[in-house]
XYZ file of C-alpha atoms in Angstrom:
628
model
C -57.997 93.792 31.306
C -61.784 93.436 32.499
C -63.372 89.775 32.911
C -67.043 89.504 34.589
C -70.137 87.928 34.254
C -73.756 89.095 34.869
C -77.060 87.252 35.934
C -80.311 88.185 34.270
C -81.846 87.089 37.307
C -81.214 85.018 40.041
C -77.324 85.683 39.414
C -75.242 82.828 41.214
C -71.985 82.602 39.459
C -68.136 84.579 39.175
C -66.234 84.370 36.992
C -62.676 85.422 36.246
C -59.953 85.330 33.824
C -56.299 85.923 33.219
C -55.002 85.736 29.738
C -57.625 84.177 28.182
C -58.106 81.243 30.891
C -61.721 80.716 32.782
C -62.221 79.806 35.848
C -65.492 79.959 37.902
C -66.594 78.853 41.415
C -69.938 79.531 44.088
C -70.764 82.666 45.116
C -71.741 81.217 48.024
C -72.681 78.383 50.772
C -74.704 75.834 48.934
C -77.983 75.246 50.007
C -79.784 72.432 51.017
C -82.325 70.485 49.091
C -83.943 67.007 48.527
C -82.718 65.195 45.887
C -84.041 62.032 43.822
C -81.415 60.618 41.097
C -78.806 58.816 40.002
C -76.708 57.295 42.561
C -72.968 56.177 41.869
C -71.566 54.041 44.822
C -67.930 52.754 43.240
C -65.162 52.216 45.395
C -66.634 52.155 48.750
C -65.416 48.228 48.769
C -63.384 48.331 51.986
C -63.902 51.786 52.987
C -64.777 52.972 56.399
C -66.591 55.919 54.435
C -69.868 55.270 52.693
C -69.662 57.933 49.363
C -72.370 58.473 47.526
C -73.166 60.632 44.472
C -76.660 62.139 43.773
C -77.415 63.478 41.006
C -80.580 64.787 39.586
C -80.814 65.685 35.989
C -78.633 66.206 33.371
C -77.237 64.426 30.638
C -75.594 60.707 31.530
C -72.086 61.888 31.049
C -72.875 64.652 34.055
C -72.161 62.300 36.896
C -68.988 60.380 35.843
C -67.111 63.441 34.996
C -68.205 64.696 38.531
C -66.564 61.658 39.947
C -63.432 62.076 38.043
C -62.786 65.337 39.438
C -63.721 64.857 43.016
C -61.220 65.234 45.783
C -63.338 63.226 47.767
C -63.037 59.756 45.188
C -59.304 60.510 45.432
C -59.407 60.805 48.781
C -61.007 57.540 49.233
C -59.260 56.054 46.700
C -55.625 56.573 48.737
C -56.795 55.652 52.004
C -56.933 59.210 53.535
C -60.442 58.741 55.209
C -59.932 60.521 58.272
C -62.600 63.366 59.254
C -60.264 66.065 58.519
C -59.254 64.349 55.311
C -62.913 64.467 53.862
C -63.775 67.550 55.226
C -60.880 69.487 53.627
C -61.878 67.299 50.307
C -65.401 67.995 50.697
C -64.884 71.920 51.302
C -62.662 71.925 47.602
C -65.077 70.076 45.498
C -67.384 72.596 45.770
C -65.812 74.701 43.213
C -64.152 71.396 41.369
C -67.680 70.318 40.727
C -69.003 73.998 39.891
C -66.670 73.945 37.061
C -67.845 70.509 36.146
C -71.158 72.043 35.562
C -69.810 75.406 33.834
C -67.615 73.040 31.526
C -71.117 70.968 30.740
C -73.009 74.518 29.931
C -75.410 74.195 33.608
C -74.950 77.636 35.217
C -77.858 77.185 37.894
C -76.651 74.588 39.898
C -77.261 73.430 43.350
C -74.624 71.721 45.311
C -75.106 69.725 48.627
C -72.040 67.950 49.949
C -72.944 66.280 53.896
C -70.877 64.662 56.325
C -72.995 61.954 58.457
C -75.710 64.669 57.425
C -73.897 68.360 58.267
C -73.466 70.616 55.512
C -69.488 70.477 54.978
C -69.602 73.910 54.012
C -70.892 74.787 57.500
C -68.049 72.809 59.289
C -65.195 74.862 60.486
C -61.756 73.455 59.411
C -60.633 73.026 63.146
C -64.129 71.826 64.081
C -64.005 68.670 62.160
C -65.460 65.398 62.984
C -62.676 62.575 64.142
C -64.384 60.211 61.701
C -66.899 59.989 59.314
C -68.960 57.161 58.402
C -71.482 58.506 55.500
C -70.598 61.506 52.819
C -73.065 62.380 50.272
C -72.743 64.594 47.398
C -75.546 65.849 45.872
C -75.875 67.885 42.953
C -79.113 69.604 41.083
C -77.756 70.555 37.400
C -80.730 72.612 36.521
C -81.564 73.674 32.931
C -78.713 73.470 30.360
C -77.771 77.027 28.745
C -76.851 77.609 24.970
C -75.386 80.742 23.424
C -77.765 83.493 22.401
C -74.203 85.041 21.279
C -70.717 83.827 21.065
C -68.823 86.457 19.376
C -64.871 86.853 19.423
C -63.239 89.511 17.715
C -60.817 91.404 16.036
C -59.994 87.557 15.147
C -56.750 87.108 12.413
C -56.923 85.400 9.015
C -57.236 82.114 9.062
C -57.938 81.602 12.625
C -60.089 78.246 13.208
C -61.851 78.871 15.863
C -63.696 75.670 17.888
C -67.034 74.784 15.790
C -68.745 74.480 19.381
C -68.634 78.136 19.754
C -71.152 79.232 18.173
C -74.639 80.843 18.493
C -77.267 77.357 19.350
C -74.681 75.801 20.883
C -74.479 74.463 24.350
C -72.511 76.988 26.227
C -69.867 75.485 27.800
C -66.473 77.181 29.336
C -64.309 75.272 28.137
C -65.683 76.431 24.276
C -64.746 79.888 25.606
C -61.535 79.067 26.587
C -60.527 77.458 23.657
C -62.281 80.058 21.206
C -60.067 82.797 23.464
C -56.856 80.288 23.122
C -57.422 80.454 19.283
C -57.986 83.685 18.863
C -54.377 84.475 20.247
C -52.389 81.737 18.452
C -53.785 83.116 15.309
C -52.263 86.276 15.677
C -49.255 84.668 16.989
C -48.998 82.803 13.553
C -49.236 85.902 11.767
C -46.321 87.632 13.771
C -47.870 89.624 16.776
C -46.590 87.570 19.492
C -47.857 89.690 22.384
C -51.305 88.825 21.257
C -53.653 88.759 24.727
C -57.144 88.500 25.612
C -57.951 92.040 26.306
C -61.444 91.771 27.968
C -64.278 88.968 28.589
C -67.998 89.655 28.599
C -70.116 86.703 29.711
C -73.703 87.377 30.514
C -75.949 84.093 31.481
C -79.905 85.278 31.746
C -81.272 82.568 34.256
C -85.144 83.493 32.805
C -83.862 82.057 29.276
C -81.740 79.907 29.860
C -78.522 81.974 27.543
C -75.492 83.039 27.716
C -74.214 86.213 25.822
C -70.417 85.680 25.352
C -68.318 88.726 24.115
C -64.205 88.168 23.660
C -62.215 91.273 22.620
C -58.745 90.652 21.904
C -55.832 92.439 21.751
C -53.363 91.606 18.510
C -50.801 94.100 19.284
C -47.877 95.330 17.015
C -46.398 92.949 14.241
C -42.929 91.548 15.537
C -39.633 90.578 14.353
C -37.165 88.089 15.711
C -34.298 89.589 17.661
C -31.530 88.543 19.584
C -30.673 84.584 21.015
C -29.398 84.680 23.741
C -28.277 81.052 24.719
C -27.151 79.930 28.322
C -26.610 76.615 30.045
C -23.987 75.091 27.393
C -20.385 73.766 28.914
C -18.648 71.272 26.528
C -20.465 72.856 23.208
C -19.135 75.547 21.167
C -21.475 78.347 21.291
C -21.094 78.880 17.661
C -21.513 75.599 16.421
C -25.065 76.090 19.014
C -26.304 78.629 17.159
C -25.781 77.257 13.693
C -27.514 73.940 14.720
C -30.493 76.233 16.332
C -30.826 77.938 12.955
C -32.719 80.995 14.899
C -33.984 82.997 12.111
C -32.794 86.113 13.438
C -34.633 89.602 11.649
C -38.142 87.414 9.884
C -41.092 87.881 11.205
C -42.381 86.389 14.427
C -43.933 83.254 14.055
C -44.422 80.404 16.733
C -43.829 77.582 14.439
C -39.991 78.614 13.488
C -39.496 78.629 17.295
C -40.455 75.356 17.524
C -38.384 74.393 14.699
C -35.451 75.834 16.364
C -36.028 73.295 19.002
C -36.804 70.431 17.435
C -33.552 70.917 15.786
C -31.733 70.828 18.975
C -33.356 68.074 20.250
C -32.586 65.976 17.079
C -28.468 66.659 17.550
C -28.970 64.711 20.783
C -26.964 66.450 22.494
C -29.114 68.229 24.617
C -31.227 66.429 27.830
C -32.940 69.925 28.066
C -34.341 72.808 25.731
C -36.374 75.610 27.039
C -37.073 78.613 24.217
C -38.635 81.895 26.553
C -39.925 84.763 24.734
C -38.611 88.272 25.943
C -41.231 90.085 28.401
C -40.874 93.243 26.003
C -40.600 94.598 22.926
C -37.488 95.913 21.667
C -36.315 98.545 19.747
C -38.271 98.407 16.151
C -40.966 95.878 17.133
C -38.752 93.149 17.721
C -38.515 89.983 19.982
C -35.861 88.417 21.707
C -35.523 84.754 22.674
C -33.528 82.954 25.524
C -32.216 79.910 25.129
C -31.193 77.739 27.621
C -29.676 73.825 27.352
C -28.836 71.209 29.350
C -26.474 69.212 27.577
C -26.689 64.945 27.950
C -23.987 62.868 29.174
C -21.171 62.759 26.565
C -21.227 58.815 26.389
C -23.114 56.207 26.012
C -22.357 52.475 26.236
C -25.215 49.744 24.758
C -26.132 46.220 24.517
C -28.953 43.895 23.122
C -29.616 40.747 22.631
C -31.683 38.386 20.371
C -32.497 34.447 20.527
C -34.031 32.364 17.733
C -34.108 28.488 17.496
C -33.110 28.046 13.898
C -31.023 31.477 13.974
C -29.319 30.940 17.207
C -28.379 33.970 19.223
C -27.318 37.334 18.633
C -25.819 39.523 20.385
C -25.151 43.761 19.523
C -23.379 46.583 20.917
C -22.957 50.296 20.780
C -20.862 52.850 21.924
C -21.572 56.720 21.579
C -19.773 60.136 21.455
C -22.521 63.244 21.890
C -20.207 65.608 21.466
C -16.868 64.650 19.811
C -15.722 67.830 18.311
C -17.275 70.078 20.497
C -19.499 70.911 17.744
C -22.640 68.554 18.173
C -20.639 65.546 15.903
C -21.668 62.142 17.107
C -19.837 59.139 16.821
C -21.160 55.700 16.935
C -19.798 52.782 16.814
C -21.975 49.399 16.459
C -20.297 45.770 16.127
C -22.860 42.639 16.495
C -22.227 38.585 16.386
C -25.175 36.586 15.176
C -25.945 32.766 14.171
C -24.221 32.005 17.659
C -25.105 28.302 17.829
C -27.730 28.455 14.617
C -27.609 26.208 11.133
C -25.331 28.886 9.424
C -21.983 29.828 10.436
C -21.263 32.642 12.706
C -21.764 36.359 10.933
C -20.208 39.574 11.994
C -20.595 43.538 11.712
C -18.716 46.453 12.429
C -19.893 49.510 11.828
C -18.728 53.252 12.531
C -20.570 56.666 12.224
C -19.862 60.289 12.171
C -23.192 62.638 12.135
C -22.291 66.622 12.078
C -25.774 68.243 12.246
C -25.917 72.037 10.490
C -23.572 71.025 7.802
C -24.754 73.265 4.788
C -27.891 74.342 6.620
C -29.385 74.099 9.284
C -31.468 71.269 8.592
C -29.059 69.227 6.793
C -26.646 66.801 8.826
C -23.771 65.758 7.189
C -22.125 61.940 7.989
C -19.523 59.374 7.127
C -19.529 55.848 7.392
C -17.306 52.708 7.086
C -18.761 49.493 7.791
C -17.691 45.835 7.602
C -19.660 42.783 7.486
C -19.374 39.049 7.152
C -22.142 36.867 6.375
C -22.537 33.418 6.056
C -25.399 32.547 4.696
C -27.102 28.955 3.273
C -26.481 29.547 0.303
C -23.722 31.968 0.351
C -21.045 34.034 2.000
C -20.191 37.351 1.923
C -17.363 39.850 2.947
C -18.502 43.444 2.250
C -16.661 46.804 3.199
C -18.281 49.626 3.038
C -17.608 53.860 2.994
C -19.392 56.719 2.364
C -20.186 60.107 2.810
C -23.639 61.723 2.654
C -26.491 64.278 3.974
C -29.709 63.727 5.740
C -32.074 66.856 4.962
C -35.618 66.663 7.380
C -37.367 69.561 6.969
C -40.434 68.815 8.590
C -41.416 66.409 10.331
C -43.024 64.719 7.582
C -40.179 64.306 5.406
C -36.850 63.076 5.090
C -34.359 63.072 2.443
C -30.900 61.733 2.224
C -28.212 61.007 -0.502
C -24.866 59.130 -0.078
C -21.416 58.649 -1.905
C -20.417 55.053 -1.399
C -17.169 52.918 -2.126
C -18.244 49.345 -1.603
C -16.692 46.138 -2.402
C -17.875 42.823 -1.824
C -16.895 39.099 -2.307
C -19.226 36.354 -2.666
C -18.384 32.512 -2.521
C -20.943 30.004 -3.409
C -21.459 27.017 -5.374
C -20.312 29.445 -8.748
C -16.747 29.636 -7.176
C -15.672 32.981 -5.685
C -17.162 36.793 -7.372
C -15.692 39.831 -6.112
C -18.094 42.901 -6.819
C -16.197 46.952 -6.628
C -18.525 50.016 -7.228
C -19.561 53.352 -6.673
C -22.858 53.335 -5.539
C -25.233 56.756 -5.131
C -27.962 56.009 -2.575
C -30.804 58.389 -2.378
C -34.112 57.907 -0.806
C -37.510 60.279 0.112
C -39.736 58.973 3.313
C -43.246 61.065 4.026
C -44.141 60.213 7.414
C -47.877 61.042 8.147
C -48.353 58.696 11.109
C -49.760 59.637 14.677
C -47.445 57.455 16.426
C -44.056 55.823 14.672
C -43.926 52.961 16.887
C -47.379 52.024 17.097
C -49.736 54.291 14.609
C -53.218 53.816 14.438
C -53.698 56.711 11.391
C -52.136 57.974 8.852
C -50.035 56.548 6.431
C -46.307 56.088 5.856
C -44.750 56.962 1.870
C -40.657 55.757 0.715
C -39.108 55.576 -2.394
C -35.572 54.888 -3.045
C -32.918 54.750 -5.482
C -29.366 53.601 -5.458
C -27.449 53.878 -8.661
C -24.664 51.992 -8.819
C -21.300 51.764 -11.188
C -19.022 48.509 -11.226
C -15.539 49.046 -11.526
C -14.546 45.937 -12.782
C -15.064 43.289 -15.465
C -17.267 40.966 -12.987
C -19.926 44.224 -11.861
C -22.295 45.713 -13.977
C -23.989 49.103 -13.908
C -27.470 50.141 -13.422
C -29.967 50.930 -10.399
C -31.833 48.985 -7.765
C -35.022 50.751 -7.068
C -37.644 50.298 -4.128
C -40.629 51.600 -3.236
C -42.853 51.217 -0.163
C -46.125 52.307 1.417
C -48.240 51.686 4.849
C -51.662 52.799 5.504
C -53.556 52.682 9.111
C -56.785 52.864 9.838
C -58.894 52.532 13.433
C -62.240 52.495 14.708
C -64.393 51.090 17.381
C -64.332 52.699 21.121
C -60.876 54.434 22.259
C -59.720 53.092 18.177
C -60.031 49.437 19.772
C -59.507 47.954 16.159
C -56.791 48.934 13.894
C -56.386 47.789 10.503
C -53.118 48.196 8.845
C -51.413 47.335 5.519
C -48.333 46.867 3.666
C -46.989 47.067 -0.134
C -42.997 46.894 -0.988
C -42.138 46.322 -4.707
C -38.623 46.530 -5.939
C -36.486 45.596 -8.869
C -33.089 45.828 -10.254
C -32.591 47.465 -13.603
C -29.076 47.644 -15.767
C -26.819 44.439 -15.025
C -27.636 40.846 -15.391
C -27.636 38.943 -12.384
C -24.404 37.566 -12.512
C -23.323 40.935 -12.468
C -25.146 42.352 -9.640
C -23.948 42.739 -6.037
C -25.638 40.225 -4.166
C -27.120 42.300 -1.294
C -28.645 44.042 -3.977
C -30.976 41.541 -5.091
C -34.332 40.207 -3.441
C -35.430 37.716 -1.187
C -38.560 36.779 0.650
C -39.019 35.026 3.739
C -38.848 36.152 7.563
C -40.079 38.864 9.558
C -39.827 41.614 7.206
C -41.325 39.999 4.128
C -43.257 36.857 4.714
C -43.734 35.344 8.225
C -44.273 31.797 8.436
C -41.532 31.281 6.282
C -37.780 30.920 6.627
C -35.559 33.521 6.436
C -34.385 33.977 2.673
C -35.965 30.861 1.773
C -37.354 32.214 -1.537
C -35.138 33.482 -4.242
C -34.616 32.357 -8.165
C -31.652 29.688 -9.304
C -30.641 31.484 -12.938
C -26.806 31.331 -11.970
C -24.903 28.000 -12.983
C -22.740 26.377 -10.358
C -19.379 24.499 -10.941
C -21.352 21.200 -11.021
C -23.654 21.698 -13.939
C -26.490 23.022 -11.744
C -27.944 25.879 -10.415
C -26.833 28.555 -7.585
C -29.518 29.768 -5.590
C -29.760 33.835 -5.383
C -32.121 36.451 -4.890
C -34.058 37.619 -7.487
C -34.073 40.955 -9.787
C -37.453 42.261 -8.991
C -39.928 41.383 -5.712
C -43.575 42.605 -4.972
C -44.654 41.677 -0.883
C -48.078 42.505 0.541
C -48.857 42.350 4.466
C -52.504 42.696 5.567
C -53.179 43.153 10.009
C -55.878 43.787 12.098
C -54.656 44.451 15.479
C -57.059 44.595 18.552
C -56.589 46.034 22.021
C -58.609 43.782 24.410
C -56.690 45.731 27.765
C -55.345 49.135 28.383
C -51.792 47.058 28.063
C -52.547 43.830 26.132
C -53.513 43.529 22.218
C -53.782 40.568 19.684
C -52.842 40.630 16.103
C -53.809 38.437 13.160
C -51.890 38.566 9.723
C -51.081 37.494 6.284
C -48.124 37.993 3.765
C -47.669 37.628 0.728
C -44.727 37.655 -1.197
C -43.157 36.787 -5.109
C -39.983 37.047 -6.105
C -38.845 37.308 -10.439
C -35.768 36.283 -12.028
C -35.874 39.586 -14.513
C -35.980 43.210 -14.010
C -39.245 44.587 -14.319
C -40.815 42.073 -12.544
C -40.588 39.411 -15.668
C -38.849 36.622 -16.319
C -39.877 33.060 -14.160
C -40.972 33.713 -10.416
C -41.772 31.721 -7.224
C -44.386 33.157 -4.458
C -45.117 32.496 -0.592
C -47.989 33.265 1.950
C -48.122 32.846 5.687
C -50.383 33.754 8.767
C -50.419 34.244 11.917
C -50.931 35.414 14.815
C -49.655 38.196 17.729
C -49.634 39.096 21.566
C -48.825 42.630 22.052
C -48.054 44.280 24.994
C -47.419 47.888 25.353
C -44.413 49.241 27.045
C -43.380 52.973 27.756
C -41.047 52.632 24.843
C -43.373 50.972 22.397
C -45.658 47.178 22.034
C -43.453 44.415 22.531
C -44.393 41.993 19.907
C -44.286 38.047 19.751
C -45.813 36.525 16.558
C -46.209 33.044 15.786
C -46.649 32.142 12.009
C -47.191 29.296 9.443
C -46.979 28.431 5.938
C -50.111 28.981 3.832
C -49.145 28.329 0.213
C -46.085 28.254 -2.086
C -42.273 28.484 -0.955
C -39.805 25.660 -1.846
C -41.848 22.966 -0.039
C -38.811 23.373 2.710
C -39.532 26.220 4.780
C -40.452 23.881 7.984
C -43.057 24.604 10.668
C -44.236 27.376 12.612
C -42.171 30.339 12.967
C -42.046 32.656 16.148
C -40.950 36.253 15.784
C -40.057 38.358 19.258
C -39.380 42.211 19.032
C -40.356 45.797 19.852
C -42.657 47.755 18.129
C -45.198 46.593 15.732
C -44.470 44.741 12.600
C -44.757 47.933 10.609
């Protein structure tokens, strides 16, 4: 492997690589020179040292990415101020601030760094001054170079290759690094995985101001997966391992099924650590083997949470988990929660129990059962529900998520009708296309689910038929660092088959609360079609609802943002979205305040038009993560 450049001239610069990465530094002392410019005093506020940065030319990006790389600002910045302290940080930004320069396409530079006026690259290290009072950095750019040629080749199909590297353009290293970066992953994703830079050719010509960049590459032979070989695992059956990794063993190389491989490990959760390393060499017939080895988490885990409203009262949640139950990545959860401690409804409860078993059919498919309890009592209603099923998750990608569920579910629901007791098999399927940049807090993308849960009653007082739901999110920023995002919300859903009175009742719609309509109470919109005992009408949700959210969220600090909202939501009596129908709307507004984990959110929202005429004041919403 050969990497050099060559001056047309007044040649001043090295510069070396190793696989494909550039470095470069001074050939020698710098020399000294009067400078007028630009001078950038920050954070000498309490500093013995007085630090100032010259700079004479260039564009006005030149001297704040030369103060983001200089030892001597960090320096400065920690308190180490002593002689030998700026000396040894003077003596390495010499090549720190070279590279600036390379990276900004300036390959005749000047660099002058004094202490209390001494060159520091005069200064011995064990001659250095016991303090210093005045360090100056001063830096002549000189002319700015651009590519006479920027040629890379053998290059593979479908490479994309960085647009900045390119004859005209400014030639900077860091365009050469990435066009050399490129050039291997693209043979990489077309199965040579011992793809390398073979050679460099960079020639800058000081009386023209160009740079003639030549990248050979070497693709080397087309490879095959071989061999796992897996290490690090105590409690987990190796077999069950490799089924979960799904290593595809004998395809051809490509980097993206390695990653796959661990994202699939990381999703069984029961690994803390995951490291994939490609064999040095090639084995017999052109193929590759891969180590694996694991660190596998802490078998259990023991939760809590809690939650306070003033009309809702407090809530309190817990969770208890098994990583590895079986030995063969199954994970058993168990949730139970208390809510309405204290509120204007009685007291509800949950208990809930999980068994995931990832690799069950393939390797992308996890395979669960549940049984969960719940009893709810409600305003207008209570409910006892038990619920069990079995199902699959399928993911893919990801993008996308599929699962589908058996369920045995049976309910019973006392209002003002007297008491309905609902059996059924229900069939639960649902799609989600995930296409944001960041789940708890996106600023692009968009976010696509559709759902649909057939259901068959097994008795006189259930009908048959299907609730279906849709639902889409959209996120768009702009302004400086995305300082303004705007974000939206549509969710439509209806129940087609039974009447009503036939329907399970957590099948039907409401609006009101957090996650339809803030401003308004929870459930406080529904329809009144069902006849109580006393020759009126029993309040329910409806067959079909349609809710819009519209919010423009602003980051005013690197921690701190505000929101403002609206909702909207209607609710029909009929499938289809027909029959009679009520609406809502409420607004509001948001502090948010980014944590490691995600923004922690507290909204405060009011009424803006429709409801019952009894949904009270202003409402005040407290969680993690944004709305949506």
């Amino acid at each position: 492997m050969k990497s050099w450049i060559r001056a047309g001239t007044a040649a001043a610069i090295v510069l070396a690589t190793g696989a494909g990465m550039v470095w470069a530094q001074s050939s020698g002392s710098p020399s000294s020179s009067p400078f007028s410019g630009w001078f950038g005093r920050d954070g000498n506020d309490g500093s013995p040292v007085n630090l100032d940065f010259q700079v004479d030319g260039g564009d006005d990006a030149l001297l704040p990415a030369i103060r983001q790389t200089s030892l001597l600002v960090s320096a400065q910045d920690e308190g180490r101020v002593t002689g030998q302290d700026m000396l040894a940080a003077a003596r390495g930004d010499y090549a720190r601030i070279l590279g600036v320069l390379y990276d900004q396409g300036y390959y005749s530079g000047v660099i002058d760094i004094t202490l209390d006026g001494v060159e520091a690259a005069g200064i011995a290290p064990l001659d250095a001054p016991k303090v210093v009072h005045r360090v100056v950095v001063s830096v002549q750019p000189g002319p700015r170079f651009r590519y006479s040629r920027a040629e890379i080749a053998p290059v593979a199909p479908g490479t994309e290759l960085p647009r900045s590297y390119r004859r005209g353009e400014i030639a900077r290293t860091g365009d050469m690094k990435n066009a050399a970066t490129a050039g291997v992953a693209g043979w990489r994703n077309v199965g040579h995985a011992k793809a390398e830079v073979a050679e460099t050719e960079i020639i800058a010509d000081h009386a023209t101001n160009l740079i003639d960049s030549r990248i050979r590459l070497a693709p080397g032979p087309e490879l095959r997966f071989g061999q796992l070989t897996i290490r690090g695992h105590q409690r987990m059956d190796p077999r069950r391992l490799r089924k979960i990794a799904g290593f595809p063993e004998g395809e051809r190389f490509d980097p993206e099924k390695l990653e796959n491989v661990r994202k699939r490990l990381r999703r069984s959760g029961v690994f803390s650590a995951i490291t994939l390393t490609e064999a040095d060499r090639i084995g017999p017939g052109n193929t590759l083997d891969v180590d694996l080895l694991v660190a596998e988490q802490k078998l259990r885990r023991l939760g809590a949470g809690f939650e306070y409203s003033n009309t809702d009262g407090l809530s309190l949640t817990a969770y208890w988990i098994n990583r590895n139950l079986f030995r063969g990545g199954e994970r058993l959860r168990v949730d139970a929660g208390v809510s309405d401690i204290g509120g204007d409804s009685g007291r509800d409860y949950s208990l809930g129990l999980r068994i995931d078993r990832p690799a069950t059919i393939t390797a992308d498919t996890t395979g669960y059962v549940l049984a969960k309890v719940e009893s709810l009592q409600e305003e207008d209603y209570d409910l006892k529900s038990g619920t069990f099923g079995l199902g699959f998750t399928w993911i893919p990608s990801d993008e996308l998520t599929a699962d589908i569920a058996l369920q045995y579910r049976a309910l019973r629901v006392d209002d003002d009708s007297g008491r309905t007791d609902f059996r059924l098999f229900a069939l639960p399927t649902s799609v989600i296309w995930d296409k944001r940049d960041e789940p708890t807090d996106a600023k692009r993308g968009y976010w696509l689910s559709g759902g649909v849960t057939p259901f068959v009653g097994l008795q006189d007082e259930t009908g048959s038929g299907a609730q279906v739901l849709a639902e889409g999110r959209a996120y768009y920023s702009f302004g400086t660092d995305d300082r303004f995002t705007l974000a939206g919300r549509a969710r439509l859903g209806t129940v087609v088959g039974p009447e009503i009175g036939e329907t399970p009742r957590d099948y039907l719609f409401w609006s009101g609360g957090g996650g339809t309509v803030r401003g308004h109470s929870y459930e406080s919109l529904g329809v009144e079609v069902i006849p109580d005992n006393s020759g009126g009408m029993v309040r329910t949700g409806g067959m079909s609802i349609v809710t819009l959210t519209a919010e423009t969220r602003i980051q005013v600090r690197e921690r701190i943002g505000l929101a403002l909202f609206a909702d909207a939501g209607r609710v029909w009596e009929d499938s289809g979205w027909s029959g009679a129908s009520g609406w809502q709307a409420g607004a509001g507004a948001g502090i948010r305040y980014r944590t490691p984990v995600g923004p922690l959110r507290f909204d405060i929202a009011t009424p803006v038009g429709g409801g019952d005429g009894d949904d009270g004041g202003v409402q005040v919403y407290i969680g993690l993560g944004q709305a949506f």
